[in-house]
Coordinates of C-alpha atoms and ligand atoms in Angstrom, one line a residue:
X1 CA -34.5 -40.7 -11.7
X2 CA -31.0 -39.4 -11.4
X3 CA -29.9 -36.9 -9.1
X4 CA -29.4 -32.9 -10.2
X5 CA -25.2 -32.6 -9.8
X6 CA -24.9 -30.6 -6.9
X7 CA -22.5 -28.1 -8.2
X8 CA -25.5 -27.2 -10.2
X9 CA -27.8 -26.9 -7.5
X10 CA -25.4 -24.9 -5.5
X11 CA -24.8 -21.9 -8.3
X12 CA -26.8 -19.1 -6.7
X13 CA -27.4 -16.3 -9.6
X14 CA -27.8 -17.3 -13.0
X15 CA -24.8 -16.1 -14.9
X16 CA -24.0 -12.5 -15.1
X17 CA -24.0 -11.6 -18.3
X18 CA -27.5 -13.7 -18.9
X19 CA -29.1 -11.4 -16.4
X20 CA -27.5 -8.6 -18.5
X21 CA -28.8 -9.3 -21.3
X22 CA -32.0 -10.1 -19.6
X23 CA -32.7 -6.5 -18.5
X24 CA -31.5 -5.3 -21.7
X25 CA -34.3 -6.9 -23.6
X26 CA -37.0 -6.3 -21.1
X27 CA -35.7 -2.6 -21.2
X28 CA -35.4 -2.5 -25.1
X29 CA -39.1 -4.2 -25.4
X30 CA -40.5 -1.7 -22.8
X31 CA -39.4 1.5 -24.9
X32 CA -38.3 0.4 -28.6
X33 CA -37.4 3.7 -29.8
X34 CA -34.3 3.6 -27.1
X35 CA -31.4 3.2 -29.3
X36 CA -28.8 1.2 -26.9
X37 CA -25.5 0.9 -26.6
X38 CA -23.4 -1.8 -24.9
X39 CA -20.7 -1.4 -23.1
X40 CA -21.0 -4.1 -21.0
X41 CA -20.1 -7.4 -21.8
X42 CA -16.1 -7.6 -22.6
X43 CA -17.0 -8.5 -26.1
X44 CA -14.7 -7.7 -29.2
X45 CA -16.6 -5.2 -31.8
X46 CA -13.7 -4.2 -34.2
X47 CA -13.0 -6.4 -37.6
X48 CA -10.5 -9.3 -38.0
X49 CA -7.3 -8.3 -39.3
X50 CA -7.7 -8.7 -43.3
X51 CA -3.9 -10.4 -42.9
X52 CA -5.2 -13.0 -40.6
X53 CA -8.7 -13.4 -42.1
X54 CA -7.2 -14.5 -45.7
X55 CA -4.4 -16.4 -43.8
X56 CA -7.8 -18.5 -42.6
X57 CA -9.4 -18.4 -45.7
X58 CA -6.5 -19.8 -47.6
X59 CA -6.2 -22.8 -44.7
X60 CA -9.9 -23.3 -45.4
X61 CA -10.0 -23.3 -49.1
X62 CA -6.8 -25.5 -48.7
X63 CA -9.0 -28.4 -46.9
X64 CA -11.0 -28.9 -50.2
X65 CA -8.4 -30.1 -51.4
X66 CA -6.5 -33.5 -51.6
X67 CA -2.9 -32.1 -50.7
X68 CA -4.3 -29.5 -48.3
X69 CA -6.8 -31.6 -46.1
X70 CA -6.3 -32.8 -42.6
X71 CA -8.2 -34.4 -40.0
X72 CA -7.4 -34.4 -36.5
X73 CA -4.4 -32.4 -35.9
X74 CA -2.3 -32.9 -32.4
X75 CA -4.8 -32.6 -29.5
X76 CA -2.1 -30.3 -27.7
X77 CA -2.3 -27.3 -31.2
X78 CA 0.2 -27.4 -34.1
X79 CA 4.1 -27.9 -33.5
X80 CA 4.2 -25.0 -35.4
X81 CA 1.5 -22.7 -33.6
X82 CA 3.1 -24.0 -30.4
X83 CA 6.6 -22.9 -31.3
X84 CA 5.7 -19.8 -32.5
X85 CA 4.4 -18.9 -29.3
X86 CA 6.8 -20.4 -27.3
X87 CA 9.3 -18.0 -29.1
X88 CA 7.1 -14.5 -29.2
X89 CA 6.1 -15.1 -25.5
X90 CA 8.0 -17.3 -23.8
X91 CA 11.9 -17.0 -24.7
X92 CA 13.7 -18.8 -22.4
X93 CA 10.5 -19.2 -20.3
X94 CA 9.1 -21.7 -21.3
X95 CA 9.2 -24.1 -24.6
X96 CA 6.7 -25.4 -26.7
X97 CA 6.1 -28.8 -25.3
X98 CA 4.9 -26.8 -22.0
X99 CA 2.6 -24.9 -24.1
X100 CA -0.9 -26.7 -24.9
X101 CA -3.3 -24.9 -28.0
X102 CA -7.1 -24.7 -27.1
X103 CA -10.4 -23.5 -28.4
X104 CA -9.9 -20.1 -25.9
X105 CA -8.6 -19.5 -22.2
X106 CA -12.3 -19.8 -20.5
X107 CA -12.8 -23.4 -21.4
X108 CA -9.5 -23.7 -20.5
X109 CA -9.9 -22.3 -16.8
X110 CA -13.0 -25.2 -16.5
X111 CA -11.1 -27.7 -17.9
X112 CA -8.2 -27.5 -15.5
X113 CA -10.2 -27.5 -12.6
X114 CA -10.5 -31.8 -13.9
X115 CA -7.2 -31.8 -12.6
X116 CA -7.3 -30.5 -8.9
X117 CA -11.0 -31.9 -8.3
X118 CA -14.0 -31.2 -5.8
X119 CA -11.7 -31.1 -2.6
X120 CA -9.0 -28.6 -3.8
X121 CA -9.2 -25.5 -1.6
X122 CA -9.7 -22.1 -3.8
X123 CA -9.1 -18.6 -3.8
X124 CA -10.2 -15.6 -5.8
X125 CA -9.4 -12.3 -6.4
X126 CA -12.2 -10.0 -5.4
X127 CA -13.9 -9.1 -7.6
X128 CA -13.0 -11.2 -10.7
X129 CA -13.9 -12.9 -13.8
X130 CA -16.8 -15.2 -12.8
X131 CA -15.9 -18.1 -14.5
X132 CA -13.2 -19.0 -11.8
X133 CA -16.1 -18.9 -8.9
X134 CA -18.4 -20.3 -10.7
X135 CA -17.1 -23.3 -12.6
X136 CA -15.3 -24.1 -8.8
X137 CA -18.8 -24.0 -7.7
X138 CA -19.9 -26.9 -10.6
X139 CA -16.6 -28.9 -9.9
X140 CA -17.9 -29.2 -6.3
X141 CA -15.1 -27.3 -4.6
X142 CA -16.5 -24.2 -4.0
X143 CA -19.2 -25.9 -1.4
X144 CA -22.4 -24.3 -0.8
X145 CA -23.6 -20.3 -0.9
X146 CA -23.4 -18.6 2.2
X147 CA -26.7 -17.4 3.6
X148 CA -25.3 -13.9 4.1
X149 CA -25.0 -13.8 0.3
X150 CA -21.2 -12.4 0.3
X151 CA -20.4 -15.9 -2.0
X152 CA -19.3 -19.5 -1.2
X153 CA -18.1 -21.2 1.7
X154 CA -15.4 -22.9 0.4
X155 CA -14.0 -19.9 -1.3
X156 CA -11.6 -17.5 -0.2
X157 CA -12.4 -14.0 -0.9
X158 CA -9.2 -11.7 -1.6
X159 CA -10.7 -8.2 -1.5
X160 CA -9.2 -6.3 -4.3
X161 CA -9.8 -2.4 -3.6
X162 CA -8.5 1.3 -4.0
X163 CA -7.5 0.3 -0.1
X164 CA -4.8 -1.9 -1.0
X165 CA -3.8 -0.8 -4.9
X166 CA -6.0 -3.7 -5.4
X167 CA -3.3 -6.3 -4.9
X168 CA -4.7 -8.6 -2.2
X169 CA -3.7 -9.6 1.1
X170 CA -1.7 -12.9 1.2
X171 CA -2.0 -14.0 4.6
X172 CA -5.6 -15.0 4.2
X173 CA -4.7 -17.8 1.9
X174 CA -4.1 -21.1 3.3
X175 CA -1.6 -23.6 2.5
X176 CA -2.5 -25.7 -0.9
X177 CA -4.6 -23.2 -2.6
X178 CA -5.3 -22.9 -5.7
X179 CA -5.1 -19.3 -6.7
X180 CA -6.4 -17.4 -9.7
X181 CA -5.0 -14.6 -10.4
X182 CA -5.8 -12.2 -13.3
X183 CA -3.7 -9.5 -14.7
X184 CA -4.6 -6.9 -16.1
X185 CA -7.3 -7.8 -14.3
X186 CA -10.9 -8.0 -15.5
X187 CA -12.8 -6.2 -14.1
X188 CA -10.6 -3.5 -12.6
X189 CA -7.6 -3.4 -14.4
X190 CA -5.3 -3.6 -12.2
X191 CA -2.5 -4.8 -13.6
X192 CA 0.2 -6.4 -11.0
X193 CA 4.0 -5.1 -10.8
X194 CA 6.8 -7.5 -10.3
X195 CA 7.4 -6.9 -7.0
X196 CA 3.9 -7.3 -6.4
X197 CA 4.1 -10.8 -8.8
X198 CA 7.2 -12.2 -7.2
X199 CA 5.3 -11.5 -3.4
X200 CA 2.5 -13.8 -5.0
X201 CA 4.8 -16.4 -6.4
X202 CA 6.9 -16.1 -3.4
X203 CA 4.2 -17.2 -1.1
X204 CA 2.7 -20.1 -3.9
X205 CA 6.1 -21.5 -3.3
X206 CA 6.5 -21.5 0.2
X207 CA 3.0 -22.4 1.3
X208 CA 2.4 -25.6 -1.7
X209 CA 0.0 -23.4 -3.6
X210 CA -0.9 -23.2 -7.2
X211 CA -1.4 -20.1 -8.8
X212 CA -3.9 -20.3 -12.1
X213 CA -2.7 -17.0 -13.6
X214 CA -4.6 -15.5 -16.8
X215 CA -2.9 -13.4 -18.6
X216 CA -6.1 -12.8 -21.3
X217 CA -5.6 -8.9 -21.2
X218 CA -1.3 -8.9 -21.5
X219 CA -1.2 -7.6 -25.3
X220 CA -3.3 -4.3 -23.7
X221 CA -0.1 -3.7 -21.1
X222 CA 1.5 -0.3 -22.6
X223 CA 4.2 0.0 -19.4
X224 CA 7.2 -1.6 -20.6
X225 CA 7.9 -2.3 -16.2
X226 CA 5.1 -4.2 -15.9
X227 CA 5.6 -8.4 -16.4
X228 CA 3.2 -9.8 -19.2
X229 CA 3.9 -13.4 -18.2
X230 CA 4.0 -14.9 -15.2
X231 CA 6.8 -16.7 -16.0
X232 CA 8.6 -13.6 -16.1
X233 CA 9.1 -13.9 -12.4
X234 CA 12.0 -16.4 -10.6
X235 CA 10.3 -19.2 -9.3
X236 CA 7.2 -19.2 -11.2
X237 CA 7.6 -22.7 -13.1
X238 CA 7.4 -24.1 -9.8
X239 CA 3.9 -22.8 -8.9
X240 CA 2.2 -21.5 -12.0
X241 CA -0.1 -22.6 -14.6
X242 CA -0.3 -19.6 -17.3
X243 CA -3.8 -19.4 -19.6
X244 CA -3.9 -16.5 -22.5
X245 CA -6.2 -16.2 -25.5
X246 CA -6.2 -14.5 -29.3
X247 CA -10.1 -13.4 -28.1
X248 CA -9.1 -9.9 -27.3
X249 CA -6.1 -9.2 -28.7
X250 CA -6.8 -10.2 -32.3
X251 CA -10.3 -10.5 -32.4
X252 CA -11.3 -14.1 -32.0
X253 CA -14.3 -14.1 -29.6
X254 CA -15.8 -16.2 -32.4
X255 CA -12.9 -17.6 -34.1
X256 CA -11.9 -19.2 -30.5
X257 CA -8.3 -19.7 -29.9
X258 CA -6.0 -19.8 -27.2
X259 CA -4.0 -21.7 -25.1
X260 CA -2.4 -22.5 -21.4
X261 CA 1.2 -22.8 -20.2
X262 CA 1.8 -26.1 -18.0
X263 CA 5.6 -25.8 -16.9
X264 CA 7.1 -29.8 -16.6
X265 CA 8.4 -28.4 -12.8
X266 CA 5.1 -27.9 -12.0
X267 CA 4.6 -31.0 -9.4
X268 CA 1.4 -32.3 -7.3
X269 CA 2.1 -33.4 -3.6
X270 CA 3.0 -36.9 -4.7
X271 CA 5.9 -35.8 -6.8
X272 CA 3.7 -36.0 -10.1
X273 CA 3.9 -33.9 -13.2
X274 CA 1.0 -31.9 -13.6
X275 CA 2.1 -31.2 -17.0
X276 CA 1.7 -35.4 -17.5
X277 CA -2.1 -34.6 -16.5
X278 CA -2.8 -31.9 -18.4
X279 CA -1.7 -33.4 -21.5
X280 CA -4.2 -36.2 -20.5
X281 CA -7.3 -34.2 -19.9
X282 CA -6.1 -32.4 -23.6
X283 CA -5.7 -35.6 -25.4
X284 CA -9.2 -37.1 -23.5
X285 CA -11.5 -34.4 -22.8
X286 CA -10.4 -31.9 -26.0
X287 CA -9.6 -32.9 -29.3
X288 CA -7.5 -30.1 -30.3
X289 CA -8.4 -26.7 -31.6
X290 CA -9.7 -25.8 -34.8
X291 CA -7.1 -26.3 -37.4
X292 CA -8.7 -23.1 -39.5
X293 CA -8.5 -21.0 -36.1
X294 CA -5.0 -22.0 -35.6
X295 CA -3.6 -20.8 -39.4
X296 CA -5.0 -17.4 -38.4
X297 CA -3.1 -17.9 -35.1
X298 CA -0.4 -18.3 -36.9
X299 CA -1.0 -15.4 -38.8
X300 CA -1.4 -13.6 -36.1
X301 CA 2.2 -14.1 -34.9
X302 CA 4.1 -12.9 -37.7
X303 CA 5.4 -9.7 -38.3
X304 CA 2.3 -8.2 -39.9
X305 CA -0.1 -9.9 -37.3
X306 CA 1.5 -8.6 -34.8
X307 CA 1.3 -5.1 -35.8
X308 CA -2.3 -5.4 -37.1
X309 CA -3.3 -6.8 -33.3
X310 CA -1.2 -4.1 -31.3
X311 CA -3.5 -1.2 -33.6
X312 CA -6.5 -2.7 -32.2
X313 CA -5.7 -2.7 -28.8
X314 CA -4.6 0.2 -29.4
X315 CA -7.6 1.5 -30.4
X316 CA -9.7 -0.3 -27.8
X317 CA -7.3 1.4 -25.1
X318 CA -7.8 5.1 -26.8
X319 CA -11.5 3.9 -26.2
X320 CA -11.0 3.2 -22.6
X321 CA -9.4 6.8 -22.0
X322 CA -12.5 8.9 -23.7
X323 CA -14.5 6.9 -21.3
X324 CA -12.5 7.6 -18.1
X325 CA -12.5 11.3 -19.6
X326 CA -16.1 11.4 -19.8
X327 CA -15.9 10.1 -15.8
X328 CA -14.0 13.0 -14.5
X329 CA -16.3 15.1 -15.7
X330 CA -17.9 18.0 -13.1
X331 CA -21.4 16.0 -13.1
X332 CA -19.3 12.5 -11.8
X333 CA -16.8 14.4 -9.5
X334 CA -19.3 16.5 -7.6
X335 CA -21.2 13.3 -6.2
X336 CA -17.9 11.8 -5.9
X337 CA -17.4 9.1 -8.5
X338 CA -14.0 7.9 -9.1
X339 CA -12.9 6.5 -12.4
X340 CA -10.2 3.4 -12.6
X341 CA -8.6 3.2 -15.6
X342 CA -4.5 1.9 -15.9
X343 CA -4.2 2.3 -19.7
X344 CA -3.2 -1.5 -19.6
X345 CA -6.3 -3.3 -20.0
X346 CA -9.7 -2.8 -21.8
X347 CA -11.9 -1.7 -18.5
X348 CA -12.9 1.5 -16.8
X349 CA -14.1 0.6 -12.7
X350 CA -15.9 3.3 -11.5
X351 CA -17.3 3.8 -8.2
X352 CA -21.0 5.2 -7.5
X353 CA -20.3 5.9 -3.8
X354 CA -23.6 5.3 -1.9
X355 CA -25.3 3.5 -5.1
X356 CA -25.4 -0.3 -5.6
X357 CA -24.2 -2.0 -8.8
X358 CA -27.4 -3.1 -9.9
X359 CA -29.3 0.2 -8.9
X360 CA -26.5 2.4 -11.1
X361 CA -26.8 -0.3 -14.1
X362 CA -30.5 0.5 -14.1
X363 CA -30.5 3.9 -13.7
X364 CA -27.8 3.8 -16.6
X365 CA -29.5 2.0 -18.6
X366 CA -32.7 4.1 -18.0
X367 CA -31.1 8.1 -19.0
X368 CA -28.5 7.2 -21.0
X369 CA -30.0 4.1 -23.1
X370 CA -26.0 2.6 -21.9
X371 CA -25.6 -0.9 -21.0
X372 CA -22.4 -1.3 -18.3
X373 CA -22.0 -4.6 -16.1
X374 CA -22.5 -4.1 -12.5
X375 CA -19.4 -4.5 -10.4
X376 CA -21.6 -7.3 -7.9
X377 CA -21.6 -9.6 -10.2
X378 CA -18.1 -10.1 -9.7
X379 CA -17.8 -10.8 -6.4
X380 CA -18.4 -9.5 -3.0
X381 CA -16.0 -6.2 -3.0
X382 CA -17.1 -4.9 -6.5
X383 CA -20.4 -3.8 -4.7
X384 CA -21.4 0.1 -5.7
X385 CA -18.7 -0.1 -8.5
X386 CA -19.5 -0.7 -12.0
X387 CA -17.5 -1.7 -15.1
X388 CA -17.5 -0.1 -18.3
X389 CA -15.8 -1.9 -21.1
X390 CA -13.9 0.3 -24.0
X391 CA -14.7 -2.7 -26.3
X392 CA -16.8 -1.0 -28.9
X393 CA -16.8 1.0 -32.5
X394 CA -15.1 4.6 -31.7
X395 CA -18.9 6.4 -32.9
X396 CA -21.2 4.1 -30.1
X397 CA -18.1 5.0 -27.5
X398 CA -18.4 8.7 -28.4
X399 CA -22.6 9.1 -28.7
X400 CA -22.2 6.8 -25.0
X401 CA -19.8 9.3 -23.5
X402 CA -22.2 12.3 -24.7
X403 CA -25.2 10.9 -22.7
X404 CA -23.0 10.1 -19.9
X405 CA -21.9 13.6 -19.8
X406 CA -25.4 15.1 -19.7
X407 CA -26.2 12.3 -16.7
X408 CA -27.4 14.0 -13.4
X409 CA -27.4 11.5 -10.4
X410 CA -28.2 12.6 -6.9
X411 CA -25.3 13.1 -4.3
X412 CA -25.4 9.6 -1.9
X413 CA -21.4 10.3 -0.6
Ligands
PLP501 C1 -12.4 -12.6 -22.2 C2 -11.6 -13.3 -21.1 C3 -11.1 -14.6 -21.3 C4 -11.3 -15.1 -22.7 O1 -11.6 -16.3 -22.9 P1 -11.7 -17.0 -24.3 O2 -12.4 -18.2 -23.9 O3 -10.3 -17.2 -24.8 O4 -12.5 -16.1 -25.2 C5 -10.4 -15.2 -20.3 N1 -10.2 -14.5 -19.2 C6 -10.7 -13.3 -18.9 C7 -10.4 -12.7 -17.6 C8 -11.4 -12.7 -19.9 O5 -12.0 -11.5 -19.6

């Protein structure tokens, strides 16, 4: 018989948002007059712009007939999609052969770990979007759990806390890392200054490191300071590989689109272009991005698109604040919870000082009928914290924000 891939075997928990969902429908079959609401998995609840929905329709209607039907498009996107990025991100950045189109930023992120393989050396923000851990752990280069349960031995854990503005300690990374970064981060928001950005790049640089930065969240920042690119910083074409995403922005969680920046200065040790590779594993291991998905990204880009994506974060954002209102209340602040919430990203951290993550969840799920995702699940320092995600219709965030107001919890501070 053939062996179990060890990567497999090494995964500890099942996925996070499995178990979720898990104790959601245990909870939901154990008391089916509960009327739930989710606010935990980051997923996208509002309705497609109808500009980009009919920009998709027409493509799709097109493909029925002879002058409008293609086959296999360019495995790296659309010269056009490509460009149009290229120009509404990236201006003098980075141009659109750099720029690679792809059925969203996640299966990007476990796609490029095919290029550094199972000996690369890795580090994490802590806590942060699983996927980075997790498919490192598959590739093989994450090694083995530890038996302390704190994560993986060949993982370096950047604590990311109130402590340190959650921007992490550099020092701890060793040379020829490679680091992902997210900003504004998911799950605490945190969304990184320049100064803070061109430290990060800064030490990439000097130490031969390679800094995977997704920038998923960028369309949510509201402080015209703060970089939405990477590239935005001097040096950063030299040591970063840049992954974004229509998902939250427009809406296409199910429509899948997004894409990854590979800069042509980006070298390996041996004086290769990593750029050259990436458009390999593209061309090999993808087969391009819908062609329907990619008319809407078009879509997306143009005047009107623009505007009909910046009202929905907008409205996801004025989501996030009623929740971090609800947070401050008297019943939160007497036992000492403190909300996190930058106004430039989708998520609310809280703390539950004295509570775990998964004990809060329950209890949260239990009196308020309110599903959140426990800070654990992302790593090592999001233990007693727990996320709440301002994705959701304005009416579940308000009826969610009434029973969290009414929620008693014992003092553990
Ligand atoms: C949602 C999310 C993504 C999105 O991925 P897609 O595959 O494009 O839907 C990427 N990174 C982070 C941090 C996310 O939260």
């Amino acid at each position: 018989m053939i062996n179990r891939n060890t990567g497999f075997s090494n995964l500890t928990a099942g996925y996070l948002f499995p178990e979720i969902a898990r104790r959601r429908r245990e909870y939901a079959a154990a008391h089916p007059d509960a009327s739930i609401i989710s606010l935990g998995i980051g997923n996208t609840t509002e309705p497609l712009s109808k500009h980009i929905a009919e920009a998709m329709s027409r493509y799709a209607l097109g493909l029925a007939t002879k002058e409008g039907y293609s086959g296999y498009g360019d495995e790296q996107g659309n010269t056009a999609l490509r460009e149009r990025i290229a120009s509404v991100f990236y201006k003098g950045m980075a141009d659109a052969s750099e720029i690679f189109i792809s059925d969203g930023a996640k299966c990007d992120i476990a796609r490029i770990q095919t290029l550094f393989g199972s000996h690369v050396k890795v580090a994490v923000q802590d806590p942060a979007y699983p996927v980075y851990v997790d498919g490192s752990v598959v590739s093989g280069a994450a090694g083995a759990a530890k038996a302390d349960g704190t994560g993986y031995s060949g993982v370096v854990y950047l604590p990311c806390s109130p402590e340190n503005d959650f921007f992490p300690v550099l020092s701890k990374i060793e040379p020829d890392t490679l680091i992902y970064f997210c900003s504004p981060n998911n799950p605490t928001g945190a969304t990184a200054t320049r100064e803070q950005l061109k430290a990060l790049v800064d030490f990439a640089n000097k130490n031969g490191c390679i800094i995977i930065y997704d920038s998923a969240y960028n369309a949510f920042i509201r402080d015209s300071k703060l970089p939405k690119s990477i590239f935005e910083i001097e040096g950063a074409r030299t040591c970063a590989i840049e992954v974004n995403s229509f998902s939250k922005p427009a809406g296409f969680t199910g429509v899948r689109l997004g894409w990854s920046v590979v800069p042509n200065d980006l070298k390996f040790a041996d004086g290769s272009s990593v750029n050259k590779d990436w458009n390999r594993v593209m061309t090999t291991l993808f087969n391009g991005a819908s062609n329907i998905a990619q008319a809407g990204g078009l879509a997306a880009l143009d005047e009107q698109g623009l505007k009909d994506m910046k009202d929905m974060v907008d409205y996801y954002l004025e989501n996030g604040r009623l929740i971090k209102k609800t947070l401050e209340g008297e019943n939160f602040k007497k036992i000492g919870v403190v909300p996190y919430f930058t106004g430039n990203g989708p998520y609310v951290w809280v703390k539950f000082p004295g509570y775990k993550s998964w004990e809060i969840f329950d209890i949260i799920l239990d009196k308020c009928h309110v599903v959140t995702t426990p800070g654990s699940g992302f790593g090592p320092a999001g233990e007693s914290f727990i996320r709440f995600s301002s994705f959701g219709h304005r009416e579940d965030i308000e009826e969610a924000c009434k029973r969290l107001a009414a929620l008693v919890l014992e003092s553990r501070a």
